[in-house]
Amino acid sequence: MIELRAVVPADLEEFFSHQLDPSANHMAAFTAKNPADRGVFDHHWQSILNDESITVRTIVSDGEVVGSILAYRDGDVPEISYWIDKARWGQGITTAAVGLFLEEFTERPVRARAVADNVSSIRILEKYGFTVIGETRGFANARGTVVRELELELS
């Protein structure tokens, strides 16, 4: 069973361990310069948790913390972002979590971004009605190169 709940301090330990996986960082592409820097991680998460304009939830699967999902402001349009423990990829957890989050976070339009080769993430977003509205190129810390990123929107 997949559920979303408010983030509690103990969740941050799990979130930090999730972001240490090199292949997960590669897929996310746009990550911290040094994912192992706990100080940067803690500062980033304190900023998220202290910002009342950000809706953030912990993703729980069968009682275990497996990731996070949030909506933040990027200009006038909110944008969702999520991170799932790589050990749980391919189990339908991300798909279910995105669906649950979109039921709770009803503001539209809402956008999301995915590096162009992250086919699984793009597929999940398209399942919920997101369509590609543009693309950009940007330097991805996790890959050490410029990558293509798709911008998707749900109206």
Coordinates of C-alpha atoms in Angstrom, one line a residue:
M1 CA 0.0 0.0 0.0
I2 CA 1.3 3.4 -1.0
E3 CA 0.5 6.5 1.1
L4 CA 1.6 10.1 1.4
R5 CA 2.1 11.8 4.7
A6 CA 3.8 14.9 6.2
V7 CA 7.6 14.8 6.4
V8 CA 8.9 14.1 9.9
P9 CA 12.6 14.7 10.9
A10 CA 13.5 11.0 10.8
D11 CA 12.5 10.8 7.1
L12 CA 15.5 13.0 6.2
E13 CA 17.8 10.1 7.1
E14 CA 16.1 8.0 4.4
F15 CA 16.0 10.8 1.9
F16 CA 19.7 11.4 2.4
S17 CA 20.6 7.7 1.9
H18 CA 18.4 7.6 -1.3
Q19 CA 20.3 10.4 -2.9
L20 CA 23.7 8.7 -2.4
D21 CA 23.0 6.1 -5.1
P22 CA 25.1 7.1 -8.2
S23 CA 22.7 5.6 -10.8
A24 CA 19.8 7.4 -9.2
N25 CA 21.8 10.6 -9.3
H26 CA 22.6 9.9 -13.0
M27 CA 18.9 9.5 -13.8
A28 CA 17.8 12.6 -11.8
A29 CA 20.8 14.5 -13.5
F30 CA 20.1 17.9 -11.8
T31 CA 21.5 17.1 -8.3
A32 CA 23.7 18.7 -5.7
K33 CA 27.4 19.0 -6.8
N34 CA 28.3 16.6 -4.0
P35 CA 25.3 14.4 -3.0
A36 CA 27.3 13.2 0.0
D37 CA 27.6 16.7 1.6
R38 CA 25.2 16.3 4.5
G39 CA 25.4 20.0 5.3
V40 CA 24.2 21.0 1.9
F41 CA 21.5 18.4 2.1
D42 CA 20.3 19.6 5.5
H43 CA 20.2 23.2 4.4
H44 CA 18.3 22.3 1.3
W45 CA 15.7 20.3 3.2
Q46 CA 15.3 23.0 6.0
S47 CA 14.6 25.5 3.2
I48 CA 11.9 23.2 1.8
L49 CA 10.3 22.5 5.1
N50 CA 10.4 26.1 6.2
D51 CA 8.7 27.4 3.0
E52 CA 5.0 27.4 3.4
S53 CA 4.5 27.8 -0.3
I54 CA 5.9 24.3 -0.9
T55 CA 3.7 21.2 -0.5
V56 CA 5.9 18.3 0.4
R57 CA 5.1 14.7 1.4
T58 CA 6.9 11.6 2.3
I59 CA 6.1 8.5 0.2
V60 CA 5.5 5.4 2.3
S61 CA 5.2 1.9 0.9
D62 CA 4.1 -0.9 3.2
G63 CA 5.1 1.2 6.2
E64 CA 8.6 2.0 4.8
V65 CA 9.8 5.5 3.8
V66 CA 10.7 5.2 0.1
G67 CA 10.8 8.7 -1.2
S68 CA 9.5 12.2 -1.3
I69 CA 7.3 14.3 -3.6
L70 CA 6.7 18.0 -3.6
A71 CA 5.3 21.0 -5.4
Y72 CA 7.2 24.3 -5.4
R73 CA 6.9 27.6 -7.3
D74 CA 9.0 28.1 -10.4
G75 CA 7.7 31.5 -11.3
D76 CA 3.9 31.7 -11.6
V77 CA 3.4 28.0 -12.2
P78 CA 3.9 25.3 -9.6
E79 CA 6.2 22.4 -10.4
I80 CA 6.3 18.9 -9.0
S81 CA 9.4 16.9 -8.3
Y82 CA 9.9 13.5 -6.7
W83 CA 12.7 11.1 -5.7
I84 CA 12.2 7.4 -5.0
D85 CA 14.7 5.0 -3.5
K86 CA 16.3 3.2 -6.5
A87 CA 15.8 -0.1 -4.8
R88 CA 12.1 0.5 -5.2
W89 CA 12.1 1.5 -8.9
G90 CA 9.8 -0.6 -11.2
Q91 CA 7.3 -1.5 -8.5
G92 CA 4.6 1.1 -9.4
I93 CA 5.3 3.2 -6.3
T94 CA 6.2 6.4 -8.2
T95 CA 3.2 6.0 -10.4
A96 CA 0.9 5.6 -7.4
A97 CA 2.6 8.4 -5.5
V98 CA 2.2 10.9 -8.4
G99 CA -1.5 10.0 -8.7
L100 CA -2.1 10.5 -4.9
F101 CA -0.2 13.8 -4.9
L102 CA -2.1 15.1 -7.9
E103 CA -5.4 14.3 -6.0
E104 CA -4.2 16.4 -3.1
F105 CA -2.4 19.1 -5.0
T106 CA -5.1 20.3 -7.3
E107 CA -3.7 23.6 -8.6
R108 CA -3.5 23.7 -12.4
P109 CA -1.6 24.1 -14.5
V110 CA 1.2 22.3 -12.8
R111 CA 4.5 21.5 -14.4
A112 CA 7.3 18.9 -14.1
R113 CA 10.7 18.4 -15.7
A114 CA 12.6 15.2 -16.7
V115 CA 15.9 14.7 -18.4
A116 CA 15.0 13.5 -21.9
D117 CA 16.3 10.0 -21.4
N118 CA 14.4 9.4 -18.2
V119 CA 11.7 7.5 -20.1
S120 CA 10.1 6.0 -17.0
S121 CA 9.5 9.4 -15.4
I122 CA 8.2 10.9 -18.6
R123 CA 5.8 7.9 -19.0
I124 CA 4.5 8.3 -15.5
L125 CA 3.8 12.0 -16.0
E126 CA 2.1 11.3 -19.4
K127 CA -0.1 8.7 -17.7
Y128 CA -1.6 11.5 -15.6
G129 CA -2.1 13.8 -18.5
F130 CA 1.1 15.8 -18.6
T131 CA 2.2 16.8 -22.1
V132 CA 5.6 18.1 -23.3
I133 CA 5.5 21.9 -23.7
G134 CA 9.1 22.6 -24.3
E135 CA 12.7 21.6 -23.7
T136 CA 15.8 23.2 -22.4
R137 CA 19.4 22.3 -22.1
G138 CA 21.3 22.6 -18.9
F139 CA 24.4 21.4 -17.1
A140 CA 23.7 18.3 -15.0
N141 CA 26.0 18.0 -12.0
A142 CA 25.4 14.2 -11.8
R143 CA 26.5 13.7 -15.4
G144 CA 29.1 16.4 -15.7
T145 CA 27.7 17.5 -19.0
V146 CA 24.9 19.5 -20.6
V147 CA 21.7 17.4 -21.1
R148 CA 18.3 17.9 -22.7
E149 CA 15.5 18.3 -20.2
L150 CA 11.8 18.2 -21.1
E151 CA 9.2 20.5 -19.5
L152 CA 5.8 18.9 -19.1
E153 CA 2.5 20.5 -18.1
L154 CA -0.8 19.3 -16.8
S155 CA -3.6 21.8 -17.4

